[in-house]
CSV table of C-alpha atoms and ligand atoms in Angstrom, one decimal:
chain,number,residue,atom,x,y,z
A,946,MET,CA,80.4,6.0,56.1
A,947,LYS,CA,82.1,9.3,57.0
A,948,THR,CA,79.1,10.2,59.2
A,949,LYS,CA,79.4,6.8,61.0
A,950,THR,CA,83.1,7.3,61.6
A,951,ILE,CA,82.4,10.8,63.1
A,952,ILE,CA,79.6,9.3,65.3
A,953,LEU,CA,81.9,6.5,66.5
A,954,THR,CA,84.7,8.9,67.2
A,955,VAL,CA,82.4,11.2,69.2
A,956,LEU,CA,81.1,8.1,71.2
A,957,PHE,CA,84.7,7.0,71.8
A,958,LEU,CA,85.7,10.5,73.1
A,959,GLN,CA,82.6,10.6,75.3
A,960,LEU,CA,83.5,7.2,76.7
A,961,VAL,CA,87.1,8.4,77.4
A,962,THR,CA,85.7,11.5,79.1
A,963,LEU,CA,83.4,9.4,81.2
A,964,PHE,CA,86.2,7.1,82.1
A,965,ASN,CA,88.4,10.0,83.2
A,966,ILE,CA,85.6,11.5,85.3
A,967,ALA,CA,85.0,8.1,86.9
A,968,ALA,CA,88.8,7.8,87.6
A,969,ILE,CA,88.9,11.3,89.1
A,970,PHE,CA,85.7,10.7,91.2
A,971,GLY,CA,87.2,7.4,92.4
A,972,ALA,CA,90.4,9.0,93.3
A,973,GLU,CA,88.6,11.6,95.4
A,974,HIS,CA,86.5,9.1,97.2
A,975,GLN,CA,88.9,6.2,97.5
A,976,HIS,CA,89.7,4.8,100.9
A,977,VAL,CA,91.9,7.3,102.7
A,978,PRO,CA,93.7,5.8,105.8
A,979,ALA,CA,92.0,7.3,108.9
A,980,LEU,CA,93.6,8.1,112.1
A,981,LEU,CA,94.0,5.7,115.0
A,982,PRO,CA,92.9,7.1,118.3
A,983,ALA,CA,96.5,7.4,119.5
A,984,GLU,CA,97.3,9.4,116.3
A,985,ALA,CA,94.5,11.7,117.0
A,986,VAL,CA,95.8,12.3,120.5
A,987,LYS,CA,99.2,13.0,119.0
A,988,LEU,CA,97.7,15.7,116.7
A,989,LEU,CA,96.1,17.4,119.7
A,990,GLN,CA,99.4,17.2,121.7
A,991,GLU,CA,101.4,18.6,118.8
A,992,GLY,CA,98.9,21.4,118.2
A,993,ASN,CA,98.8,22.3,121.9
A,994,ALA,CA,102.6,22.3,121.9
A,995,ARG,CA,102.7,24.8,119.0
A,996,PHE,CA,100.1,27.0,120.8
A,997,VAL,CA,102.1,27.0,124.0
A,998,ALA,CA,105.3,27.7,122.1
A,999,GLY,CA,103.7,30.7,120.4
A,1000,THR,CA,104.2,29.1,117.0
A,1001,PRO,CA,100.7,28.2,115.8
A,1002,GLN,CA,100.3,27.1,112.2
A,1003,HIS,CA,96.6,27.6,112.1
A,1004,PRO,CA,95.9,24.5,109.9
A,1005,HIS,CA,92.5,24.5,108.1
A,1006,PHE,CA,91.9,28.0,109.3
A,1007,ASN,CA,90.9,29.6,106.0
A,1008,LEU,CA,88.1,30.1,103.6
A,1009,GLU,CA,89.3,27.3,101.4
A,1010,GLN,CA,88.6,24.9,104.2
A,1011,VAL,CA,85.2,26.5,104.8
A,1012,LYS,CA,84.3,25.7,101.2
A,1013,GLU,CA,85.9,22.2,101.3
A,1014,THR,CA,83.9,21.2,104.4
A,1015,ALA,CA,80.7,22.7,103.1
A,1016,GLU,CA,81.0,20.8,99.8
A,1017,HIS,CA,82.4,17.5,101.1
A,1018,GLY,CA,81.1,17.4,104.7
A,1019,GLN,CA,83.0,17.3,108.0
A,1020,HIS,CA,85.6,14.7,108.9
A,1021,PRO,CA,86.7,15.8,112.4
A,1022,PHE,CA,89.3,13.6,114.1
A,1023,VAL,CA,88.2,14.1,117.6
A,1024,THR,CA,85.1,14.8,119.7
A,1025,ILE,CA,85.8,16.9,122.7
A,1026,LEU,CA,83.5,17.4,125.7
A,1027,ALA,CA,84.9,20.6,127.4
A,1028,CYS,CA,83.8,23.3,129.8
A,1029,SER,CA,81.9,26.3,128.3
A,1030,ASP,CA,84.5,28.6,129.9
A,1031,SER,CA,85.5,31.3,127.4
A,1032,ARG,CA,89.1,30.8,128.3
A,1033,VAL,CA,89.0,27.3,126.7
A,1034,PRO,CA,88.6,27.8,123.0
A,1035,LEU,CA,89.3,24.4,121.5
A,1036,THR,CA,90.5,25.2,118.0
A,1037,VAL,CA,92.8,27.8,119.5
A,1038,ILE,CA,94.4,25.8,122.3
A,1039,PHE,CA,94.9,22.8,120.0
A,1040,ASP,CA,95.9,24.9,117.0
A,1041,ARG,CA,93.4,23.3,114.6
A,1042,GLY,CA,90.9,24.8,112.2
A,1043,ILE,CA,87.5,24.4,110.5
A,1044,GLY,CA,86.2,20.8,110.5
A,1045,ASP,CA,88.8,19.3,112.8
A,1046,ILE,CA,87.2,19.2,116.2
A,1047,PHE,CA,83.6,18.2,117.0
A,1048,SER,CA,83.1,20.3,120.0
A,1049,VAL,CA,80.5,19.7,122.8
A,1050,GLN,CA,80.7,22.2,125.6
A,1051,ALA,CA,78.8,22.5,128.9
A,1052,ALA,CA,80.0,24.2,132.1
A,1053,GLY,CA,82.0,21.7,134.2
A,1054,ASN,CA,82.3,19.4,131.2
A,1055,VAL,CA,79.3,17.5,132.4
A,1056,SER,CA,76.8,15.7,130.1
A,1057,GLY,CA,73.1,15.6,130.0
A,1058,SER,CA,71.0,14.3,127.2
A,1059,ALA,CA,71.9,17.1,124.8
A,1060,GLN,CA,75.6,16.6,125.3
A,1061,LEU,CA,75.3,12.8,125.1
A,1062,GLY,CA,73.4,13.0,121.9
A,1063,SER,CA,76.0,15.4,120.4
A,1064,ILE,CA,78.9,13.1,121.4
A,1065,GLU,CA,77.1,10.1,120.0
A,1066,TYR,CA,76.7,12.0,116.7
A,1067,GLY,CA,80.4,13.0,116.7
A,1068,VAL,CA,81.4,9.3,117.1
A,1069,ALA,CA,78.7,7.4,115.1
A,1070,HIS,CA,78.1,9.9,112.3
A,1071,ALA,CA,81.1,12.3,112.1
A,1072,GLY,CA,83.3,9.2,112.7
A,1073,THR,CA,85.8,10.5,115.3
A,1074,PRO,CA,88.1,7.7,116.6
A,1075,LEU,CA,88.8,9.7,119.8
A,1076,VAL,CA,86.7,11.3,122.5
A,1077,VAL,CA,88.4,13.7,125.0
A,1078,VAL,CA,86.8,14.9,128.2
A,1079,LEU,CA,88.7,18.1,128.8
A,1080,GLY,CA,88.6,19.8,132.2
A,1081,HIS,CA,90.5,22.9,133.2
A,1082,THR,CA,92.1,24.5,136.1
A,1083,LYS,CA,90.2,27.2,138.1
A,1084,CYS,CA,86.9,25.9,136.7
A,1085,GLY,CA,84.0,28.0,138.0
A,1086,ALA,CA,81.5,25.1,138.0
A,1087,VAL,CA,83.8,22.9,139.9
A,1088,THR,CA,84.6,25.7,142.3
A,1089,ALA,CA,80.9,26.2,142.9
A,1090,ALA,CA,80.4,22.5,143.6
A,1091,CYS,CA,83.4,22.4,146.0
A,1092,THR,CA,82.3,25.5,148.0
A,1093,ASP,CA,78.6,24.7,148.2
A,1094,GLY,CA,77.7,27.4,145.7
A,1095,GLY,CA,75.7,27.4,142.4
A,1096,HIS,CA,72.3,26.7,143.7
A,1097,GLU,CA,70.5,29.2,141.5
A,1098,GLY,CA,68.4,28.2,138.5
A,1099,HIS,CA,69.7,25.5,136.2
A,1100,ILE,CA,73.2,25.9,137.5
A,1101,GLU,CA,72.2,23.6,140.3
A,1102,TYR,CA,71.9,20.8,137.7
A,1103,LEU,CA,75.5,21.3,136.7
A,1104,VAL,CA,76.7,21.3,140.4
A,1105,GLN,CA,74.8,18.0,141.1
A,1106,LYS,CA,76.6,16.4,138.2
A,1107,ILE,CA,80.0,17.4,139.7
A,1108,ASN,CA,79.1,16.6,143.4
A,1109,PRO,CA,80.2,12.9,143.2
A,1110,ALA,CA,83.7,14.1,142.2
A,1111,VAL,CA,83.7,16.5,145.1
A,1112,ARG,CA,82.7,13.8,147.5
A,1113,GLN,CA,85.3,11.4,146.1
A,1114,THR,CA,88.0,14.0,146.5
A,1115,GLN,CA,86.9,14.9,150.0
A,1116,LEU,CA,87.1,11.2,150.9
A,1117,VAL,CA,90.5,10.6,149.5
A,1118,THR,CA,92.2,13.9,150.7
A,1119,GLY,CA,90.3,14.5,153.9
A,1120,LYS,CA,90.1,18.1,152.8
A,1121,THR,CA,87.2,20.3,151.7
A,1122,GLY,CA,86.3,23.6,150.1
A,1123,LYS,CA,88.9,25.6,148.1
A,1124,ASP,CA,91.6,23.1,149.0
A,1125,ILE,CA,90.2,20.5,146.7
A,1126,ILE,CA,89.2,22.5,143.6
A,1127,GLU,CA,92.1,21.4,141.4
A,1128,SER,CA,92.1,17.7,142.4
A,1129,THR,CA,88.3,17.8,142.0
A,1130,CYS,CA,88.7,19.2,138.4
A,1131,GLN,CA,90.8,16.1,137.6
A,1132,ASN,CA,88.5,13.6,139.4
A,1133,ASN,CA,85.5,15.2,137.7
A,1134,VAL,CA,87.1,14.4,134.3
A,1135,PHE,CA,87.4,10.7,135.2
A,1136,LEU,CA,83.8,10.6,136.6
A,1137,GLN,CA,82.4,12.3,133.5
A,1138,ILE,CA,84.2,9.7,131.3
A,1139,GLU,CA,82.5,7.0,133.3
A,1140,ALA,CA,79.2,8.8,133.0
A,1141,LEU,CA,79.5,8.8,129.2
A,1142,LYS,CA,80.0,5.1,129.1
A,1143,THR,CA,77.3,4.4,131.7
A,1144,ASN,CA,74.7,6.6,130.1
A,1145,SER,CA,75.4,5.9,126.4
A,1146,LYS,CA,75.2,2.5,124.9
A,1147,ILE,CA,76.5,3.8,121.6
A,1148,LEU,CA,79.7,5.1,123.3
A,1149,SER,CA,80.2,2.1,125.6
A,1150,ASP,CA,79.7,-0.3,122.7
A,1151,ALA,CA,82.2,1.7,120.6
A,1152,VAL,CA,84.7,1.5,123.4
A,1153,LYS,CA,84.2,-2.2,123.9
A,1154,ASN,CA,84.5,-2.9,120.2
A,1155,GLY,CA,87.8,-1.0,120.0
A,1156,GLU,CA,86.3,1.6,117.6
A,1157,ILE,CA,87.1,4.6,119.9
A,1158,ILE,CA,88.9,5.5,123.0
A,1159,ILE,CA,87.8,8.1,125.5
A,1160,VAL,CA,90.6,9.9,127.4
A,1161,GLY,CA,90.7,12.7,129.9
A,1162,ALA,CA,92.8,15.8,129.9
A,1163,ILE,CA,93.2,19.0,131.8
A,1164,TYR,CA,93.8,22.5,130.3
A,1165,ASP,CA,95.9,24.8,132.5
A,1166,ILE,CA,94.3,28.3,131.9
A,1167,GLU,CA,97.5,30.0,133.2
A,1168,THR,CA,100.1,28.3,130.9
A,1169,GLY,CA,97.9,27.2,128.0
A,1170,LYS,CA,99.2,23.6,128.3
A,1171,VAL,CA,97.0,20.6,128.0
A,1172,THR,CA,98.0,17.5,130.0
A,1173,PHE,CA,96.5,14.1,129.0
A,1174,LEU,CA,95.5,11.9,131.9
A,1175,GLU,CA,96.3,8.2,131.8
A,1176,THR,CA,93.3,6.1,132.7
A,1177,SER,CA,93.3,2.7,134.2
A,1178,HIS,CA,91.0,1.5,131.4
A,1179,LYS,CA,93.0,2.0,128.2
A,1180,PRO,CA,96.4,3.7,128.0
A,1181,ILE,CA,96.2,6.3,125.3
A,1182,GLU,CA,99.0,4.7,123.3
A,1183,THR,CA,97.4,1.3,123.1
A,1184,PRO,CA,96.9,0.4,119.4
A,1185,LEU,CA,93.3,-0.6,118.8
A,1186,LYS,CA,91.9,-2.9,116.2
A,1187,LYS,CA,90.7,-1.2,113.0
A,1188,SER,CA,87.0,-0.5,112.6
A,1189,PRO,CA,85.8,-0.2,109.0
A,1190,ARG,CA,82.7,1.6,110.1
A,1191,PHE,CA,84.6,4.4,111.7
A,1192,ARG,CA,87.8,4.4,109.7
A,1193,SER,CA,86.1,4.5,106.3
A,1194,ASN,CA,84.4,7.7,107.4
A,1195,ASN,CA,87.6,9.5,108.3
A,1196,LYS,CA,90.3,11.3,106.3
A,1197,ASN,CA,93.8,11.6,107.5
A,1198,ARG,CA,93.8,15.2,108.7
A,1199,ARG,CA,97.5,15.7,108.9
C,2513,ZN,ZN1,85.0,25.4,133.8
């Protein structure tokens, strides 16, 4: 009888332990409200403001976050297509850290198959509610396209991707060459956004379904400031309907 009581007590304690483990596990994996696209834009704007003010907080910039993301996976809040330029380090200029930004970089912030596949992964698998195409001032690739340069090797491929933006800027301004570099940088951002939607069904469907927004921005390499560009398609502050597929895969990264 005594043995039976001991066995029952042990079983009871094991059940309690299992229940506690389940409760803890459930707490860690319960639905955490994800960011809306406009909230993700706000995080970037706030981080860039800290960077420009010289008061960075370096969130998620430590070994603890390295271990956290290695163990639990990545939950970035934004996918950014930016230029490869070494003066445009994304986590620095947005004052973010490990696991925050899904970065895709190619000179001139253009996209071929490799970039498209990477952005699709950032959206469909890493679950970012926001895609930013980030151009920058004094862009070498855009400068080459505006001044009929960059014909060597595979650089020609990049220039060809930027040429429609050059032609559009020439048409609108009536100017050519060095005079249109900065306005072409901006037009190139808009055309690269269109290219993402034209060339990727995953991205265009996600936009149509209100699961993501794609916005453009320009980084000023002289001041460190990022300016978000309003598009005629969806203002960045427009609240979008919630998508379980994307929101369940996100954590609030504040
Ligand atoms: Zn560039």
